[in-house]
């Protein structure tokens, strides 16, 4: 396939564009569409969603540079062809062949994706790629690149939160983003006036983004408008929204009956007036670039080429069941290293500050993005205060929108291949970003390992507003400030979840998270930010864990997925406690009290990483003690704690001398603000001690 000549100069655009190659690309898109539509009705595969009416998007891509980034949606077959020249790719994906360049046959057809060609992995969730596109734009700006990103969506997509997030990302930071709304008048059966009120162009301009309406049924008008709008972006004047008016020539997808929701006259009018391929062919003949006979000749040539390609593709291998768990999660291989820096007593907040500075020092592209993080205080908890002082510009305050925050860090990580850090002030507020986080964790699986989303999401979680553990009433986090978080993140396939209990672990694990290629949820417990090592009831510091408050200077890492086993007392352990975060400290206090009064030893398994958790360490501790308690700060609903408990029942049943015990917070929405109710809500050292007493008496 001939590749068009591209230019960014509006005045020379029309002369430099290879008009015939562009037309051929559009014909190839339409013909592929027609072949695959037919194959679907012949029962060759389960689903097809087509591009008919949207082929002029090829002209938009023709006006971009080869290295510009694309975030496409399912109608953009012509954009794929224009960028890659790969006619087999769409056929391979339709027939689910392992040779498929987008996802190795793993996803539905029409989900365009290619790291090599800078095409982000299209999601089925309409609009969901938008916050990532903003992150790509942020990264391009950060690296002072002259490239831009084009993001496309339909008129329905404009209504999504995700699109509105991209709009704000682009507008606030003046990012190099071209937002193209491919308005074909329909979102399945819903007409576009339902999606927004008033004028899209005026709406965009009012929000600080230059916008224009363009007739997408006219390919040359589309190309010329794009070159002009791209010039606007590249000259540093900020993002652009192009409202591209199109017609949808087919039903929404192979699952939709067009006649059930569109009137015959409207379909006929759309077909007669809004077909960009026909219109462009006519224009080429009228302007002497082609003869009438060439139109039919090109159509036949393209069809023959595609049929030959299809026959070859059908000889290629199909996926086999044994690869179903490939590319789910990517935990970094830990490189053994001994911390060499001088050790100093440091609280967890200091350890986190130090880790962020280390990450910034080793990677000039590293930044933390979140609410208030760029203020001299370094966010509401002060976790970025050292970064603010030592690396100005690397802690960047964001608008108040968690989805926007995660999208910036995730998209930037996709460009660089290295984790950038999103800070969510309180884990409760991750909820507006939930879809973006889930998508980030899915990308590697969906694209069969072509893409990954390195990303660290740091967030304050669990009881308390940041006060010391010594007083269970010092919290007062209440609703919106005290959720645990692990019940949300550990259920996401592809996500790493870490919850450190000590400053030493917090620093080493955060530095290791910086090496991960899968997204990491890093849960920082508010009650541990400034806590000291735990003590028993007689005021003695518990030696088994106290050393972890001495944090080495400089860089060191700890392995993700490995628990820490703490032995309280002497001799063989008579009880194992599985805990993480704040509950490790509560369990230490409880265990020390029990050992003080009864002697013997108790094993505490601090999981440190919750997903994937250290099954070996849990099984070994249960085998030795034969009695076990799982302690979690989560509400007693479907929780991570319940998962660990169930895992022990399933895998360690014959090693147990009794039913594994389970301690959690109460199944209420969150801890109330007032002290009596808050104290009743959470488990404490006392609760754990009582349960230990019961088990040891059996
Ligand atoms: C978030 C989300 N909600 C609902 C759907 C189901 N769905 C798939 S396509 C579609 C319509 C999208 O319309 P539009 O953005 O206008 O694009 P068009 O198909 O018209 O090109 C809907 C509702 C989805 N995939 N994602």
XYZ file of C-alpha atoms and ligand atoms in Angstrom:
724
model
C 0.000 0.000 0.000
C 1.252 3.472 -0.832
C 1.753 5.714 2.153
C 0.607 9.279 1.850
C 3.010 12.173 2.089
C 2.266 14.078 5.274
C 2.792 17.732 6.048
C 2.013 20.163 8.794
C 2.026 23.239 6.581
C -1.529 24.224 5.734
C -0.624 26.247 2.665
C 1.231 23.424 0.956
C -0.951 20.669 2.330
C -3.136 19.926 -0.672
C -0.194 19.854 -3.092
C 1.880 17.441 -0.965
C -0.876 15.011 -0.107
C -0.958 11.884 -2.259
C -4.637 12.078 -3.085
C -4.850 8.738 -4.834
C -3.141 6.900 -2.001
C -5.549 8.494 0.472
C -8.517 7.455 -1.656
C -7.170 3.928 -1.921
C -6.828 3.763 1.871
C -10.447 4.812 2.262
C -11.600 2.257 -0.314
C -9.564 -0.413 1.488
C -11.273 0.462 4.759
C -14.742 0.280 3.180
C -14.008 -2.961 1.346
C -12.547 -4.597 4.479
C -15.666 -3.476 6.293
C -17.939 -5.004 3.677
C -16.044 -8.299 3.565
C -15.996 -8.667 7.355
C -19.668 -7.688 7.660
C -20.529 -10.481 5.243
C -18.252 -12.999 7.003
C -20.005 -12.264 10.271
C -23.406 -12.998 8.730
C -21.883 -16.201 7.297
C -21.097 -17.222 10.885
C -17.286 -17.047 10.497
C -16.914 -15.162 13.795
C -19.099 -13.744 16.548
C -19.122 -9.986 16.111
C -18.258 -7.118 13.835
C -18.451 -3.358 14.229
C -17.702 -1.316 11.156
C -16.368 1.929 9.777
C -18.757 2.798 6.913
C -19.235 6.566 6.872
C -16.101 7.283 8.945
C -13.403 6.695 6.317
C -12.423 10.378 6.129
C -10.630 9.908 9.464
C -7.801 8.710 7.183
C -7.488 12.325 6.019
C -7.090 13.487 9.618
C -4.294 10.977 10.184
C -2.743 11.948 6.844
C -2.339 15.471 8.201
C -0.388 14.249 11.229
C 3.246 13.174 11.563
C 4.290 9.501 11.683
C 5.291 9.799 15.359
C 2.168 11.562 16.549
C 0.164 9.403 18.937
C -3.283 8.006 18.165
C -6.068 7.030 20.533
C -8.661 5.484 18.238
C -12.123 4.020 18.621
C -13.863 1.160 16.854
C -14.960 3.133 13.763
C -11.353 4.082 12.898
C -10.304 1.279 10.547
C -9.265 3.909 7.985
C -7.042 5.585 10.588
C -5.374 2.235 11.296
C -4.721 1.667 7.594
C -3.489 5.194 7.052
C -1.010 4.955 9.922
C 0.208 1.361 9.538
C -0.494 0.370 5.931
C -1.270 -3.057 7.421
C -4.294 -4.532 5.651
C -3.878 -7.967 7.269
C -4.063 -6.723 10.865
C -7.832 -6.121 10.930
C -8.471 -9.480 9.202
C -6.218 -11.298 11.667
C -8.056 -9.817 14.634
C -11.491 -10.513 13.105
C -10.526 -14.162 12.683
C -8.814 -14.244 16.143
C -5.384 -15.199 14.850
C -2.317 -15.156 17.131
C -0.612 -13.098 14.410
C -3.022 -10.224 15.147
C -0.979 -7.048 15.688
C -3.449 -5.442 18.117
C -3.981 -8.108 20.751
C -2.873 -11.410 19.219
C -6.491 -12.409 18.668
C -7.512 -11.859 22.274
C -9.992 -8.973 21.884
C -13.004 -8.279 19.664
C -12.314 -6.954 16.159
C -11.940 -3.179 15.606
C -10.024 -2.535 18.863
C -6.996 -0.793 17.359
C -3.694 -0.962 19.203
C -0.004 -0.907 18.362
C 2.875 0.219 20.512
C 5.165 0.315 17.490
C 2.836 2.704 15.665
C 1.971 4.809 18.746
C -1.653 3.621 18.734
C -3.001 3.291 22.298
C -5.011 0.110 23.047
C -8.693 0.790 22.321
C -11.073 -0.228 25.111
C -14.627 -1.470 24.637
C -15.652 0.922 27.403
C -16.639 4.012 25.400
C -14.445 6.976 26.306
C -12.252 4.994 28.712
C -9.026 5.698 26.844
C -9.496 9.456 27.146
C -7.763 10.033 30.528
C -4.783 7.983 29.262
C -4.629 10.131 26.123
C -4.371 13.170 28.400
C -1.470 11.470 30.174
C 0.265 10.893 26.858
C -0.234 14.578 25.990
C 1.164 15.522 29.420
C 4.240 13.380 28.800
C 4.805 14.841 25.326
C 4.661 18.321 26.820
C 6.940 17.294 29.732
C 9.554 16.002 27.284
C 9.169 19.136 25.131
C 8.301 16.892 22.178
C 6.882 18.391 19.004
C 4.502 15.406 18.718
C 0.819 15.511 19.590
C -1.884 12.978 20.353
C -5.123 12.631 18.425
C -8.013 11.257 20.472
C -11.217 10.165 18.735
C -14.634 9.315 20.075
C -18.235 9.285 18.856
C -20.966 11.728 19.796
C -22.037 9.356 22.583
C -18.470 9.302 23.881
C -18.597 13.060 24.466
C -21.038 12.480 27.327
C -18.701 10.173 29.272
C -16.891 11.338 32.380
C -13.706 10.121 30.737
C -14.017 12.490 27.780
C -14.721 15.383 30.119
C -11.619 14.440 32.067
C -9.492 14.564 28.910
C -11.008 17.905 27.996
C -10.023 19.321 31.402
C -6.551 17.732 31.353
C -5.901 19.245 27.944
C -7.410 22.646 28.732
C -5.818 23.164 32.150
C -2.319 22.102 31.092
C -2.598 23.345 27.480
C -1.647 19.904 26.223
C -0.876 18.992 22.594
C -4.144 17.099 22.090
C -6.437 17.010 19.071
C -9.863 15.808 20.221
C -11.916 14.590 17.282
C -15.619 13.997 17.872
C -16.838 11.743 15.067
C -20.484 12.738 15.207
C -22.557 10.356 13.085
C -25.745 11.403 14.833
C -26.235 8.119 16.671
C -25.091 6.283 19.790
C -26.629 2.881 19.096
C -30.300 3.953 18.951
C -29.899 7.318 20.712
C -29.703 10.479 18.605
C -26.915 12.961 19.390
C -29.045 15.806 20.893
C -29.315 13.575 23.964
C -25.534 13.720 24.493
C -25.015 17.468 24.984
C -27.048 20.643 25.008
C -26.262 23.649 22.813
C -23.210 23.790 20.575
C -20.227 21.528 21.140
C -17.927 24.083 19.561
C -19.118 26.889 21.837
C -18.952 24.596 24.847
C -15.324 23.780 24.066
C -14.359 27.370 23.402
C -15.998 28.435 26.657
C -13.790 25.901 28.436
C -10.592 27.287 26.955
C -10.172 24.897 24.010
C -10.186 26.118 20.426
C -12.864 24.265 18.442
C -14.265 24.030 14.933
C -17.025 22.139 13.196
C -15.840 20.285 10.091
C -17.765 18.442 7.373
C -16.361 14.924 7.597
C -18.227 13.791 4.493
C -15.879 16.085 2.534
C -12.425 14.510 2.685
C -10.474 17.498 1.390
C -12.215 19.869 3.804
C -11.350 17.439 6.593
C -7.708 17.275 5.547
C -7.326 21.023 5.182
C -9.034 21.754 8.483
C -6.812 19.231 10.240
C -3.581 20.717 8.903
C -4.718 24.126 10.152
C -5.772 22.821 13.575
C -2.590 20.801 13.966
C -0.613 23.953 13.237
C -2.521 25.640 16.062
C -1.489 22.875 18.483
C 2.147 22.636 17.379
C 2.628 26.361 17.639
C 1.904 26.053 21.359
C -1.567 27.573 21.354
C -3.082 24.622 23.198
C -5.470 21.773 22.448
C -8.172 21.682 19.786
C -11.565 20.044 19.501
C -12.763 19.126 16.015
C -16.469 18.415 15.739
C -16.484 16.176 12.684
C -19.945 15.786 11.137
C -20.418 12.353 9.570
C -23.128 9.868 8.644
C -23.410 6.266 9.801
C -23.986 4.115 6.734
C -24.496 0.778 8.513
C -26.218 -0.375 11.676
C -24.366 0.290 14.931
C -22.849 -3.226 14.853
C -23.585 -6.764 13.732
C -25.796 -7.071 16.820
C -28.097 -4.197 15.789
C -30.973 -4.133 13.290
C -30.740 -0.736 11.556
C -34.423 -0.743 10.545
C -35.592 -1.124 14.099
C -34.540 2.409 15.066
C -33.812 4.443 11.920
C -36.354 5.603 9.341
C -35.993 4.391 5.742
C -35.842 7.973 4.381
C -33.087 8.963 6.828
C -30.994 5.920 5.896
C -31.454 6.661 2.171
C -30.559 10.331 2.589
C -27.470 9.467 4.638
C -26.343 6.935 2.019
C -26.896 9.390 -0.836
C -25.197 12.431 0.721
C -22.863 11.386 3.543
C -20.696 8.669 2.042
C -17.130 10.083 2.249
C -15.691 7.413 -0.062
C -18.193 8.138 -2.844
C -17.920 11.891 -2.311
C -14.129 11.830 -2.461
C -14.138 9.593 -5.568
C -16.485 12.048 -7.278
C -14.254 14.985 -6.243
C -11.159 13.252 -7.633
C -12.898 12.687 -10.985
C -14.292 16.234 -11.100
C -10.848 17.677 -10.412
C -9.146 15.474 -13.018
C -7.144 13.302 -10.617
C -8.978 10.130 -11.708
C -11.087 8.925 -14.624
C -14.551 7.527 -13.957
C -13.257 4.051 -14.888
C -10.488 4.281 -12.273
C -13.059 4.228 -9.488
C -14.241 0.729 -10.404
C -10.699 -0.437 -11.209
C -9.388 0.617 -7.781
C -12.363 -0.997 -6.040
C -11.711 -4.300 -7.843
C -7.954 -4.214 -7.216
C -8.461 -3.547 -3.529
C -11.055 -6.306 -3.225
C -8.753 -8.837 -4.924
C -5.839 -7.825 -2.685
C -7.984 -8.215 0.429
C -9.349 -11.586 -0.638
C -5.803 -12.856 -1.192
C -4.811 -11.528 2.232
C -7.847 -13.140 3.825
C -6.972 -16.538 2.336
C -3.457 -16.260 3.816
C -4.711 -15.109 7.197
C -6.996 -18.128 7.416
C -3.892 -20.373 7.298
C -2.444 -18.672 10.386
C -2.617 -20.153 13.901
C -5.507 -19.643 16.281
C -5.028 -19.091 20.031
C -4.787 -22.155 22.255
C -6.272 -22.501 25.735
C -2.880 -22.860 27.411
C -2.100 -19.149 26.989
C -5.166 -17.918 28.917
C -3.082 -16.716 31.888
C -0.373 -15.038 29.778
C 0.345 -11.355 30.536
C -2.005 -11.005 33.519
C 0.521 -9.403 35.866
C 4.142 -8.407 35.740
C 5.851 -8.436 39.149
C 9.467 -7.223 38.914
C 12.203 -9.764 39.467
C 13.813 -8.540 42.673
C 17.536 -7.942 42.498
C 19.164 -8.852 45.805
C 20.664 -5.706 47.350
C 21.899 -4.752 50.783
C 21.062 -1.239 51.979
C 24.388 0.522 52.356
C 23.213 3.889 53.681
C 23.525 5.001 57.276
C 20.458 4.065 59.290
C 18.465 6.760 61.067
C 15.275 6.565 63.138
C 12.640 7.717 60.653
C 8.833 7.694 60.682
C 6.957 6.263 57.700
C 6.218 9.704 56.284
C 9.942 10.469 56.197
C 10.646 7.114 54.539
C 8.065 7.820 51.815
C 9.488 11.305 51.249
C 12.950 9.790 50.873
C 11.763 7.126 48.437
C 10.149 9.731 46.182
C 13.351 11.780 46.172
C 15.363 8.652 45.287
C 12.991 7.908 42.394
C 13.307 11.483 41.126
C 17.086 11.341 41.404
C 17.344 8.169 39.335
C 14.825 9.057 36.663
C 14.557 12.550 35.194
C 11.031 11.762 33.953
C 9.675 10.818 37.383
C 6.978 13.025 38.895
C 4.224 12.906 41.497
C 0.878 14.292 40.373
C -2.015 14.917 42.752
C -3.999 17.395 44.766
C -1.818 19.903 46.673
C 1.339 17.827 46.213
C 3.239 20.780 44.728
C 2.580 23.054 47.712
C 5.458 23.765 50.110
C 3.695 21.484 52.605
C 3.959 18.631 50.084
C 0.332 17.534 49.993
C -2.035 17.353 52.931
C 0.142 14.790 54.730
C 3.498 16.208 53.653
C 4.611 13.112 51.714
C 6.101 15.192 48.884
C 7.643 18.007 50.933
C 11.225 16.815 50.310
C 10.507 16.407 46.597
C 9.114 19.945 46.430
C 12.299 21.342 47.975
C 14.898 19.131 46.329
C 13.370 18.636 42.876
C 11.251 21.673 42.022
C 8.650 20.879 39.379
C 8.499 17.143 40.076
C 5.573 17.326 42.508
C 2.745 18.824 40.497
C -0.564 19.980 41.959
C -3.584 18.774 39.999
C -7.229 19.755 39.616
C -9.591 18.115 42.091
C -10.421 15.054 40.011
C -9.042 11.615 40.846
C -9.723 10.119 37.422
C -7.839 13.010 35.870
C -4.907 12.399 38.226
C -4.658 8.676 37.511
C -5.030 9.266 33.763
C -2.088 11.695 33.707
C 0.249 9.324 35.546
C -0.940 6.224 33.643
C -0.688 7.759 30.173
C 2.712 9.278 30.917
C 3.929 5.878 32.121
C 2.808 4.308 28.854
C 4.944 6.753 26.888
C 8.058 6.352 29.048
C 7.711 2.681 30.052
C 8.411 3.761 33.646
C 6.081 4.310 36.588
C 4.940 7.835 37.359
C 3.180 8.486 40.650
C -0.424 9.536 41.188
C -1.289 10.646 44.714
C -4.894 10.205 45.835
C -5.413 12.133 49.060
C -7.682 9.543 50.690
C -8.331 6.117 49.201
C -12.090 6.676 49.512
C -11.780 9.173 46.649
C -10.233 6.742 44.197
C -13.783 5.827 43.265
C -14.146 8.347 40.450
C -10.946 6.863 39.001
C -12.012 3.245 39.428
C -12.606 2.605 35.726
C -9.269 4.133 34.710
C -7.444 2.055 37.316
C -9.166 -1.147 36.163
C -8.321 -0.368 32.541
C -4.692 0.344 33.440
C -4.451 -3.072 35.063
C -6.081 -4.745 32.033
C -3.951 -3.241 29.291
C -1.168 -5.817 29.369
C -3.618 -8.736 29.248
C -5.811 -7.153 26.579
C -2.901 -6.285 24.295
C -1.226 -9.652 24.908
C 1.775 -7.962 26.468
C 2.348 -5.369 23.730
C 1.506 -2.523 26.120
C 2.031 -2.158 29.838
C 0.975 0.570 32.255
C 3.684 1.197 34.833
C 1.975 3.354 37.464
C 2.154 3.955 41.212
C -1.001 5.092 42.980
C -0.049 6.238 46.483
C -2.895 6.931 48.836
C -3.658 7.443 52.506
C -5.856 4.598 53.715
C -7.284 3.023 56.839
C -8.161 4.318 60.253
C -7.242 7.705 61.597
C -6.540 11.059 60.100
C -2.795 10.630 60.432
C -2.520 10.535 64.234
C -0.358 8.108 66.261
C -1.362 4.497 66.798
C -0.852 4.819 70.562
C -4.330 6.280 70.838
C -7.133 4.598 68.958
C -9.237 7.732 69.324
C -6.599 9.960 67.730
C -8.013 9.132 64.344
C -11.380 10.629 63.582
C -11.016 9.831 59.870
C -14.692 8.950 59.627
C -16.577 8.742 56.324
C -14.550 9.645 53.275
C -11.206 9.505 55.105
C -10.759 6.096 56.677
C -11.533 3.332 54.228
C -8.961 0.569 53.939
C -8.865 0.164 50.163
C -7.509 -3.362 49.770
C -11.026 -4.744 49.234
C -11.146 -2.611 46.059
C -7.673 -3.090 44.610
C -6.937 -6.746 45.355
C -9.926 -7.797 43.237
C -8.447 -6.225 40.100
C -6.580 -8.757 37.952
C -3.263 -7.305 36.878
C -2.926 -4.952 39.844
C -0.177 -5.122 42.489
C -1.346 -4.007 45.958
C 1.153 -3.107 48.676
C 0.429 -2.072 52.261
C 3.557 -1.540 54.388
C 3.503 -1.618 58.186
C 6.911 -0.076 58.894
C 9.055 2.798 57.588
C 11.834 0.451 56.397
C 9.400 -1.585 54.331
C 7.593 1.499 53.039
C 10.771 2.932 51.527
C 12.124 -0.328 50.094
C 8.785 -1.365 48.630
C 8.008 2.051 47.161
C 11.388 2.017 45.426
C 10.685 -1.468 44.075
C 7.222 -0.336 42.921
C 9.099 2.162 40.747
C 10.474 -0.853 38.794
C 7.110 -2.551 38.245
C 5.472 -2.757 34.831
C 2.011 -3.501 36.294
C 0.115 -0.744 38.119
C 0.722 -0.624 41.872
C -1.760 0.493 44.542
C 0.442 1.644 47.417
C -1.730 1.870 50.530
C -0.249 4.127 53.174
C -1.973 3.770 56.540
C -2.722 7.168 58.066
C -2.192 5.900 61.600
C 1.299 4.751 60.663
C 2.590 7.951 59.040
C 4.033 9.213 62.323
C 3.758 6.189 64.603
C 6.618 4.838 66.691
C 7.439 1.137 67.053
C 4.684 -0.723 68.938
C 4.971 -1.428 72.678
C 3.504 -4.004 75.004
C 1.187 -3.021 77.882
C 4.196 -2.532 80.174
C 5.591 0.105 77.837
C 8.402 -2.051 76.403
C 9.211 -1.488 72.741
C 8.752 -4.739 70.797
C 12.249 -5.604 69.632
C 11.206 -7.990 66.849
C 9.858 -5.113 64.765
C 11.487 -1.981 66.243
C 14.533 -2.198 63.939
C 12.218 -1.410 61.010
C 11.969 2.198 62.230
C 15.665 2.653 61.389
C 15.709 3.570 57.735
C 18.899 3.514 55.615
C 19.826 6.588 53.597
C 19.901 6.192 49.837
C 18.523 3.530 47.549
C 17.500 -0.017 48.431
C 14.611 -2.201 47.370
C 12.559 -4.967 48.933
C 10.860 -7.768 46.999
C 7.228 -7.363 45.992
C 5.178 -10.455 46.913
C 7.285 -11.440 49.931
C 5.940 -11.359 53.485
C 7.944 -10.577 56.633
C 7.726 -13.164 59.438
C 8.096 -11.747 62.939
C 8.647 -14.044 65.897
C 7.479 -12.693 69.278
C 8.845 -14.829 72.154
C 11.065 -17.915 72.203
C 10.711 -21.453 70.869
C 8.241 -22.974 68.397
C 5.261 -20.840 67.512
C 1.898 -21.830 68.950
C -0.144 -19.357 66.926
C 0.196 -17.567 63.604
C -1.332 -14.177 62.954
C -1.720 -12.981 59.375
C -1.895 -9.190 59.199
C -0.796 -6.127 57.219
C -0.606 -2.379 57.737
C -1.762 -1.019 61.093
C -2.958 -4.425 62.244
C 0.638 -5.698 62.268
C 1.410 -3.217 65.033
C -1.772 -4.092 66.940
C -0.947 -7.808 66.553
C 2.608 -7.228 67.849
C 1.255 -5.556 70.988
C -1.279 -8.346 71.527
C 1.313 -11.085 70.942
C 3.843 -9.473 73.279
C 1.245 -9.242 76.046
C 0.334 -12.903 75.611
C 3.979 -14.010 75.562
C 4.690 -11.864 78.655
C 1.989 -13.689 80.584
C 2.215 -17.230 79.142
C 5.677 -17.581 77.592
C 6.167 -19.419 74.290
C 6.198 -17.782 70.862
C 3.777 -16.297 68.371
C 4.443 -15.846 64.657
C 3.193 -12.716 62.928
C 3.147 -12.801 59.143
C 3.206 -9.213 57.858
C 2.061 -9.723 54.266
C 3.449 -6.349 53.061
C 2.265 -7.155 49.511
C -1.420 -8.088 49.403
C -1.672 -8.937 45.723
C -0.016 -11.183 44.861
C 0.310 -12.302 48.493
C 3.029 -14.627 49.789
C 1.187 -17.955 49.882
C 4.339 -19.831 50.868
C 4.938 -17.726 53.968
C 1.306 -18.045 55.071
C 1.291 -21.809 54.541
C 4.615 -22.231 56.393
C 3.432 -20.198 59.388
C 0.143 -22.130 59.577
C 1.956 -25.473 59.259
C 4.233 -24.645 62.168
C 1.648 -23.127 64.527
C -1.415 -25.199 63.487
C -3.573 -22.330 64.737
C -4.127 -19.072 62.879
C -5.913 -15.748 63.075
C -6.403 -13.447 60.089
C -6.708 -9.817 61.185
C -7.941 -7.055 58.919
C -8.973 -3.457 59.350
C -11.540 -3.901 56.551
C -15.282 -4.086 57.129
C -16.508 -7.642 57.438
C -18.043 -7.889 53.976
C -16.440 -9.382 50.879
C -12.903 -8.402 51.741
C -9.267 -9.214 51.125
C -9.098 -10.594 54.673
C -11.913 -13.011 53.888
C -9.998 -14.073 50.770
C -6.870 -14.918 52.793
C -8.990 -16.721 55.372
C -10.703 -18.773 52.685
C -7.343 -19.502 51.027
C -6.039 -20.920 54.313
C -9.120 -23.119 54.711
C -8.729 -24.423 51.168
C -4.969 -24.942 51.132
C -3.932 -25.569 54.752
C -6.906 -27.546 56.088
C -4.933 -30.634 57.101
C -2.299 -28.527 58.911
C -4.891 -26.917 61.169
C -5.883 -27.935 64.676
C -8.953 -25.721 64.701
C -11.046 -23.340 62.597
C -8.983 -20.355 61.444
C -10.158 -17.295 63.345
C -11.052 -14.033 61.657
C -10.972 -10.525 63.096
C -12.137 -7.471 61.180
C -13.869 -4.131 61.471
C -17.649 -4.167 61.618
C -19.822 -4.458 58.475
C -20.872 -0.793 58.651
C -20.164 1.818 55.913
C -17.121 3.305 57.712
C -15.828 4.236 61.150
C -17.978 6.961 62.746
C -16.274 10.206 63.769
C -16.980 10.131 67.510
C -14.549 8.167 69.681
C -16.851 5.568 71.300
C -18.312 4.407 67.980
C -14.985 4.618 66.158
C -13.290 2.495 68.814
C -16.092 -0.058 68.635
C -15.782 -0.207 64.840
C -12.108 -1.211 64.550
C -10.290 -4.242 65.881
C -7.564 -3.339 68.393
C -4.727 -5.099 70.183
C -7.264 -5.935 72.880
C -9.605 -7.696 70.402
C -6.682 -9.683 69.028
C -5.405 -10.564 72.493
C -8.816 -11.876 73.542
C -9.081 -14.058 70.435
C -5.536 -15.375 71.007
C -6.446 -16.265 74.562
C -9.474 -18.227 73.311
C -7.477 -20.132 70.704
C -4.600 -20.967 73.049
C -7.057 -22.246 75.664
C -8.563 -24.781 73.205
C -19.048 3.109 28.966
C -19.885 2.328 27.997
N -21.237 2.399 28.077
C -21.986 1.728 27.192
C -21.405 0.983 26.208
C -22.247 0.235 25.161
N -22.049 0.946 23.882
C -21.191 0.506 22.952
S -21.069 1.523 21.662
C -22.207 2.584 22.308
C -22.598 3.816 21.563
C -21.481 4.754 21.323
O -21.936 5.782 20.518
P -20.993 6.871 19.894
O -19.964 7.265 20.877
O -21.834 7.948 19.349
O -20.232 6.104 18.735
P -20.820 5.461 17.412
O -21.028 4.000 17.699
O -22.091 6.150 17.078
O -19.784 5.665 16.394
C -22.663 2.126 23.531
C -23.687 2.806 24.347
C -20.006 0.896 26.184
N -19.347 0.143 25.294
N -19.277 1.610 27.061
